Amino acid sequence: MKIRLDTRPVALFGGLVVLALVVFLPMRLVLGLVGLGESGLSARAVTGSIWFGRLVEARIGDLALGDIRASLSPFQLLVGRARLGLSGPAQGDRPGLSGAITTSRYSRGIDDMTGSIPTGRVFAPLPVNRIDLEGVSARFDSGACAVAQGRIKAQLSGSIAAIALPQAMSGTLKCEGGALVVPLVSQAGTESVTLYIRGNGRYRATLDIQSSDPATGQKLGLVGFQQNGAGYRLSTEGQF
């Protein structure tokens, strides 16, 4: 039995050309077309196609992600949404990054993100040097927080005002007053870091230390802490 194709050679050839263009479309070109740069994503170099791309020294705002693999979902593009899957290798004791960044006309966010991100001096003078994400999803719709789930663990380093700090704090994301809120608390419950993130990338971070010792309060006051109830607070603001 013979099956006859009614498609004319010219139309078939044209369709194959279009398919080839889509399949081998450079990732660098697509990232610009779908506006992922507006979500804060950047890289020193972008290579490969939309299926097997590579972002060299990728960043989200001032957060360094390193070299990561990336692929764009064609199915999400059909419904007017760009979803860029990301994956990166583990580095030492830091797990590799995996998850996705999504953006559309009225929303942007991350989906099921897991991994570790060094923060450098992003939150200075707060001594947070790394954040670990566990199944984190967050989305802003028309600039307001609409989805917040998953856990974040912040790694701290050194001391502040000669006062030793816990090595880690953790907490669960939530939406509050249109902002994405990340409340992190130490195991002892006497130290906490709270991060408020707005849809435009602006953030405010606070470090609270509970202490009734006047000598401790005096030391903290010398480095910018303000008395706050039964403890002391240091705040900083910035832009991702």
mmCIF file of N, CA and C in Angstrom, residues 11 63 89 98 105 136 145 170 194 207 236:
data_model
loop_
_atom_site.group_PDB
_atom_site.id
_atom_site.type_symbol
_atom_site.label_atom_id
_atom_site.label_comp_id
_atom_site.label_asym_id
_atom_site.label_seq_id
_atom_site.Cartn_x
_atom_site.Cartn_y
_atom_site.Cartn_z
ATOM 1 N N ALA A 11 6.053 23.682 -0.440
ATOM 2 C CA ALA A 11 5.499 23.883 0.905
ATOM 3 C C ALA A 11 6.225 22.996 1.919
ATOM 4 N N LEU A 63 23.491 38.381 41.903
ATOM 5 C CA LEU A 63 23.762 37.039 42.401
ATOM 6 C C LEU A 63 24.414 36.203 41.304
ATOM 7 N N PRO A 89 26.364 22.310 37.516
ATOM 8 C CA PRO A 89 27.086 21.279 38.280
ATOM 9 C C PRO A 89 27.297 21.698 39.730
ATOM 10 N N SER A 98 19.196 23.816 39.944
ATOM 11 C CA SER A 98 18.228 23.275 38.994
ATOM 12 C C SER A 98 16.881 23.951 39.225
ATOM 13 N N ARG A 105 3.878 38.421 29.860
ATOM 14 C CA ARG A 105 3.595 39.854 29.771
ATOM 15 C C ARG A 105 3.331 40.469 31.141
ATOM 16 N N VAL A 136 12.080 25.868 45.727
ATOM 17 C CA VAL A 136 11.548 27.230 45.835
ATOM 18 C C VAL A 136 10.828 27.647 44.554
ATOM 19 N N CYS A 145 3.396 39.853 44.718
ATOM 20 C CA CYS A 145 3.698 38.449 45.001
ATOM 21 C C CYS A 145 2.421 37.629 44.946
ATOM 22 N N SER A 170 17.176 29.405 58.684
ATOM 23 C CA SER A 170 16.310 28.853 57.644
ATOM 24 C C SER A 170 14.868 29.277 57.861
ATOM 25 N N THR A 194 15.300 38.729 57.954
ATOM 26 C CA THR A 194 14.058 38.793 57.182
ATOM 27 C C THR A 194 14.305 39.583 55.907
ATOM 28 N N LEU A 207 18.535 42.240 60.035
ATOM 29 C CA LEU A 207 19.148 41.266 60.939
ATOM 30 C C LEU A 207 18.770 41.654 62.360
ATOM 31 N N THR A 236 19.287 46.912 55.762
ATOM 32 C CA THR A 236 19.927 47.329 54.524
ATOM 33 C C THR A 236 18.939 47.202 53.381
#
